[in-house]
C-alpha cells in the first residue's frame, strides 16, 4: 500500500476531504498549492496532523515543467492525486481561462511524473460528470442512463465561443481525453484512474470565513435553497445527479488501494435528485429556513419527465463504495452552511 502521496488542490473543497482520508489512514501527504498562504492554511486546518503534511509551491500549473520539482519527493511518492483545476465562474474574462488550466495542468503533471518520478505507480485524476453528460439532450424517452462509456460531445469551437458553463464542462472533457491519450501514446510506468463526480454537496473540511467562498455546487445550493424565498419558483439546473463529498473522497481512497482500479474510469454518483426533494428536507428539519426555502409542491419531483440519470454500479462493485442518503448529506451541509453564515454575521457586528 502507498505510504507517501502527492496531492494537488488539497486546499480546495474536494481536495481537503481527500487529504483528510489519507491522513486518517496514516499516510504522509505532500500538498502542491499555488501560494505559501494556501499551504499555511492547510496546516492550520489540519493542525493535529501537521507532522504528516508537507507543502510544495507550484505557482502556475500551466507553465512548462510546472510540476518537475514538486513530483520529486523525499522519500519518493508512489501515488499522485490531481484535483487542482479551479471551478468558479467569478473573475473569468475568457473561456480559455477554464480550458487551458485544466488541459495544460493535467498534461504538465502527467509528463512530470513520467519524467521525474519513476516511483509513482498510479495517478488519480478528479474530473467531472461534465465530461460524460450531453447537456444538449437532458431529457429523453426512455430516460438516458449514463455510464463510463459515455462522453460529452461538445467541440472545442463550441467551448471557446459558448457560455462559461459550456467552457467549464468542456474543460473537464478535454483534460480527461488528453490524459487518456497521454497514457496510450506515452506508455508511462504508472496507470491512471479518472473519477467523474456530478454536483458535489456536503460539509466543508477546509475552513472558510464567508458564504461567498463556498465551492460552486454548495454555493448554488445556498443561493437556490437557503437564500431564496418561500414563494420562489422551484430551481432547476441541468445536473440531475449528485454525490456527497465524503463518499467521493472514499472513492478516491479506494481508487488508490484497489489494484483493479488501474486504467479505469469511474462515474461517482450517488443518485438522481431534485431541488424539490432538497427543499422538502430543509423545510422539515430546519424551521428557521421556512421563509428562505422555496415551498414548491412538497412530495413531488421537480425534475422534468425523462430526466437523465447515471449508472453507479461500477464504482459500487469495483471500488466497494456505498453512498449516504440525500437526507444525511443535506442535513450535514445545512448545519455547516448555517454555521458559516452565523459566524460571518457575528464577525461583521
XYZ file of C-alpha atoms in Angstrom:
349
model
C 0.000 0.000 0.000
C 1.175 3.521 -0.805
C 2.640 5.407 2.126
C 3.606 8.766 0.573
C 1.283 10.695 -1.680
C 1.404 13.930 -3.697
C -1.920 15.812 -3.753
C -2.651 18.861 -5.901
C -5.514 21.124 -4.837
C -5.517 19.920 -1.231
C -6.713 23.358 -0.127
C -9.989 23.010 -2.051
C -13.387 21.540 -1.219
C -12.814 18.052 -2.678
C -9.046 18.028 -2.151
C -9.335 18.734 1.585
C -11.651 15.736 2.014
C -9.189 13.520 0.108
C -6.428 14.864 2.341
C -8.488 14.008 5.437
C -8.970 10.424 4.193
C -5.258 9.981 3.535
C -4.172 11.452 6.863
C -6.734 9.457 8.828
C -5.344 6.277 7.235
C -1.830 7.215 8.328
C -0.412 8.417 5.021
C 2.214 11.100 4.581
C 0.972 13.711 2.094
C 2.717 16.479 0.199
C 0.238 19.141 -0.917
C 1.067 21.101 -4.062
C -0.591 24.535 -3.867
C -0.213 27.812 -5.739
C 0.936 30.002 -2.807
C 2.565 29.612 0.594
C -0.539 31.246 2.083
C -2.694 28.371 0.814
C -0.192 25.895 2.220
C -0.193 27.578 5.617
C -3.984 27.402 5.655
C -3.870 23.619 5.088
C -1.503 23.285 8.045
C -3.903 25.295 10.225
C -6.955 23.307 9.056
C -5.188 20.028 9.830
C -3.267 21.221 12.873
C -3.467 17.897 14.712
C -1.901 16.052 11.750
C 0.695 18.623 10.659
C 3.508 16.109 11.111
C 2.093 14.052 8.190
C 1.892 17.044 5.816
C 4.465 18.731 3.604
C 3.790 21.739 1.367
C 5.261 22.418 -2.067
C 4.521 25.528 -4.128
C 3.518 25.317 -7.809
C 2.630 28.927 -8.633
C 1.442 28.375 -12.210
C 0.198 24.901 -13.140
C 0.154 25.710 -16.877
C 3.825 26.823 -17.034
C 6.222 24.401 -18.794
C 7.742 21.927 -16.341
C 5.437 23.358 -13.631
C 5.443 20.166 -11.557
C 9.017 18.970 -12.179
C 10.256 19.938 -8.717
C 7.027 19.022 -6.902
C 6.926 15.384 -8.058
C 10.472 14.681 -6.827
C 9.644 13.828 -3.242
C 11.948 12.587 -0.495
C 11.080 9.888 0.282
C 9.612 9.338 -3.177
C 5.888 9.243 -3.924
C 4.053 6.194 -5.188
C 0.639 7.804 -5.780
C -0.350 11.201 -7.158
C -3.807 12.794 -6.816
C -4.655 15.644 -9.172
C -7.639 17.795 -8.128
C -6.295 21.271 -8.995
C -8.476 22.917 -11.622
C -10.425 25.938 -10.459
C -14.217 25.801 -10.760
C -15.673 29.199 -10.177
C -17.390 31.486 -12.638
C -16.078 34.531 -10.765
C -13.291 36.587 -12.336
C -13.274 34.685 -15.627
C -12.546 37.002 -18.521
C -12.293 34.386 -21.260
C -13.413 30.800 -21.749
C -9.777 29.890 -22.312
C -9.272 30.545 -18.586
C -11.254 27.360 -17.976
C -9.923 25.364 -20.892
C -6.192 25.995 -20.594
C -5.529 25.383 -16.871
C -7.489 22.128 -16.946
C -5.793 20.621 -20.001
C -2.286 22.045 -19.647
C -2.235 21.497 -15.902
C -3.199 17.859 -16.292
C -0.661 17.171 -19.050
C 2.079 19.025 -17.168
C 1.517 16.788 -14.169
C 1.388 13.529 -16.156
C 4.576 14.457 -18.022
C 6.390 15.462 -14.836
C 5.509 12.173 -13.159
C 6.691 10.231 -16.214
C 9.975 12.149 -16.491
C 10.899 12.808 -12.872
C 9.023 10.405 -10.551
C 9.824 6.789 -11.509
C 8.494 5.531 -8.162
C 4.885 6.586 -8.889
C 2.627 3.663 -9.722
C -0.762 5.386 -10.028
C -2.134 8.841 -10.860
C -5.725 9.541 -9.759
C -7.387 12.412 -11.596
C -10.543 14.175 -10.430
C -12.727 15.133 -13.360
C -16.450 15.693 -13.600
C -19.655 14.229 -14.980
C -19.379 17.261 -17.246
C -17.153 15.079 -19.423
C -19.817 12.344 -19.511
C -23.227 14.009 -19.998
C -24.583 15.540 -23.229
C -26.039 18.798 -21.910
C -27.916 19.449 -25.134
C -30.036 16.329 -24.518
C -31.104 16.362 -20.881
C -34.433 14.552 -21.310
C -35.469 11.636 -23.496
C -37.971 8.799 -23.747
C -36.894 6.437 -22.291
C -34.657 8.469 -19.939
C -30.937 8.204 -20.709
C -28.828 6.277 -18.183
C -25.230 7.439 -18.495
C -22.286 5.090 -17.895
C -18.499 5.285 -18.005
C -18.718 4.612 -21.745
C -20.378 7.976 -22.469
C -18.619 11.227 -23.399
C -19.940 14.768 -23.679
C -19.957 15.521 -27.469
C -19.109 19.254 -27.088
C -16.447 20.529 -29.519
C -13.512 22.882 -28.876
C -15.123 25.569 -31.056
C -18.379 25.374 -29.088
C -16.413 25.581 -25.854
C -14.382 28.641 -26.822
C -17.381 30.588 -28.119
C -20.111 29.276 -25.787
C -21.119 30.496 -22.352
C -18.806 29.958 -19.336
C -20.730 26.892 -18.139
C -20.176 25.189 -21.507
C -16.478 26.106 -21.340
C -16.179 24.670 -17.828
C -17.822 21.393 -18.862
C -15.642 21.195 -21.958
C -12.509 21.828 -19.882
C -13.196 18.647 -17.952
C -13.885 16.706 -21.144
C -10.724 17.808 -22.961
C -8.499 17.390 -19.908
C -9.704 13.827 -19.399
C -9.399 12.920 -23.074
C -5.868 14.364 -23.151
C -4.971 12.339 -20.061
C -6.099 9.056 -21.604
C -4.342 9.917 -24.875
C -1.131 10.576 -22.912
C -1.359 7.174 -21.236
C -1.981 5.423 -24.554
C 0.769 7.190 -26.502
C 3.475 7.772 -23.871
C 3.019 4.431 -22.046
C 4.324 5.634 -18.657
C 5.217 3.220 -15.852
C 2.177 4.298 -13.859
C -1.503 3.678 -14.516
C -4.317 6.250 -14.490
C -7.674 6.352 -12.712
C -10.215 9.052 -13.563
C -13.163 9.865 -11.299
C -16.126 11.825 -12.679
C -18.467 13.214 -9.999
C -21.646 15.231 -10.683
C -22.872 18.026 -8.363
C -20.834 17.587 -5.196
C -22.531 18.577 -1.944
C -21.505 18.181 1.659
C -19.963 19.793 4.717
C -16.600 21.523 4.409
C -13.352 20.083 5.718
C -11.367 23.230 4.905
C -12.118 26.493 6.676
C -13.785 29.494 5.060
C -14.978 32.717 6.643
C -17.642 33.716 4.129
C -20.545 32.097 2.303
C -19.040 33.753 -0.774
C -16.095 31.343 -0.556
C -18.196 28.190 -0.980
C -17.357 25.762 -3.791
C -19.596 26.063 -6.832
C -22.028 23.197 -6.077
C -22.553 24.190 -2.446
C -22.780 27.871 -3.446
C -25.524 27.008 -5.915
C -27.325 25.034 -3.210
C -27.063 28.026 -0.861
C -28.319 30.530 -3.405
C -31.239 28.431 -4.643
C -32.412 26.692 -1.452
C -31.139 28.627 1.589
C -31.015 32.231 0.439
C -34.251 32.377 -1.544
C -37.901 32.862 -0.577
C -40.802 30.595 0.249
C -42.687 31.680 -2.899
C -39.761 31.451 -5.332
C -40.119 29.038 -8.260
C -38.550 25.655 -7.639
C -34.991 25.779 -9.030
C -33.689 23.606 -11.849
C -30.126 23.023 -13.039
C -29.022 20.681 -15.848
C -27.192 18.450 -13.351
C -29.624 15.726 -12.294
C -27.354 13.641 -10.046
C -25.158 14.364 -7.044
C -22.589 12.837 -4.714
C -21.685 13.576 -1.102
C -18.117 14.897 -0.980
C -17.260 12.393 1.777
C -18.354 9.466 -0.388
C -16.367 10.907 -3.286
C -13.285 11.119 -1.039
C -13.855 7.497 -0.031
C -13.985 6.521 -3.719
C -10.731 8.454 -4.240
C -9.066 6.497 -1.444
C -10.370 3.167 -2.760
C -9.093 4.112 -6.234
C -5.584 4.062 -4.764
C -5.761 0.796 -2.830
C -7.842 -1.397 -5.207
C -5.413 -2.853 -7.777
C -8.174 -3.474 -10.339
C -8.962 0.251 -10.476
C -5.885 0.883 -12.625
C -6.625 2.426 -16.045
C -10.341 2.644 -15.245
C -12.824 5.491 -15.478
C -15.452 5.827 -12.742
C -18.629 7.896 -12.626
C -19.016 8.604 -8.895
C -22.690 9.472 -8.458
C -24.997 8.635 -5.565
C -28.330 9.028 -7.352
C -30.697 11.389 -9.121
C -32.006 14.323 -7.096
C -34.471 17.165 -7.474
C -34.448 20.534 -5.761
C -37.974 19.833 -4.530
C -36.598 16.898 -2.533
C -33.826 19.087 -1.100
C -36.250 21.845 -0.146
C -38.605 19.311 1.457
C -35.720 18.022 3.606
C -34.661 21.533 4.610
C -38.170 22.695 5.491
C -38.863 19.588 7.588
C -35.603 19.762 9.537
C -34.725 23.461 9.755
C -37.748 25.602 10.710
C -35.561 28.732 10.637
C -35.401 28.320 6.847
C -39.178 28.253 6.346
C -39.287 31.721 4.744
C -35.984 31.304 2.868
C -36.518 27.927 1.195
C -38.874 27.503 -1.799
C -42.048 25.585 -0.938
C -42.911 24.307 -4.401
C -45.097 21.195 -4.415
C -43.928 19.100 -1.453
C -43.602 15.377 -2.060
C -43.253 15.653 -5.844
C -40.193 15.652 -8.106
C -39.216 18.921 -9.745
C -37.199 17.204 -12.466
C -38.688 17.219 -15.975
C -40.158 13.962 -17.308
C -37.491 11.853 -18.974
C -34.624 13.432 -16.995
C -31.346 11.530 -17.416
C -29.676 9.624 -14.599
C -26.309 7.946 -14.030
C -25.429 4.281 -13.510
C -23.180 3.931 -10.435
C -22.866 0.129 -10.455
C -19.187 0.153 -11.492
C -17.970 2.312 -8.605
C -20.088 0.291 -6.157
C -18.892 -3.092 -7.407
C -15.239 -2.459 -8.271
C -14.377 0.046 -5.533
C -16.911 -1.111 -2.916
C -18.265 2.405 -2.359
C -21.555 2.949 -0.524
C -23.455 6.223 -0.731
C -25.096 8.267 2.004
C -28.764 9.193 1.768
C -29.757 12.582 0.374
C -31.215 13.393 3.809
C -27.892 12.880 5.576
C -25.996 14.951 3.010
C -28.463 17.853 3.141
C -28.715 17.823 6.953
C -24.933 17.967 7.297
C -24.332 20.599 4.621
C -27.166 22.728 6.029
C -25.671 22.710 9.533
C -22.289 23.591 8.063
C -23.548 26.492 5.938
C -25.845 27.916 8.620
C -22.835 27.957 10.974
C -20.718 29.774 8.374
C -23.458 32.371 7.883
C -23.891 32.842 11.631
C -20.140 33.289 12.167
C -19.885 35.676 9.237
C -22.683 37.861 10.629
C -21.110 37.770 14.077
C -17.771 38.886 12.633
C -19.416 41.871 10.987
C -21.265 43.012 14.115
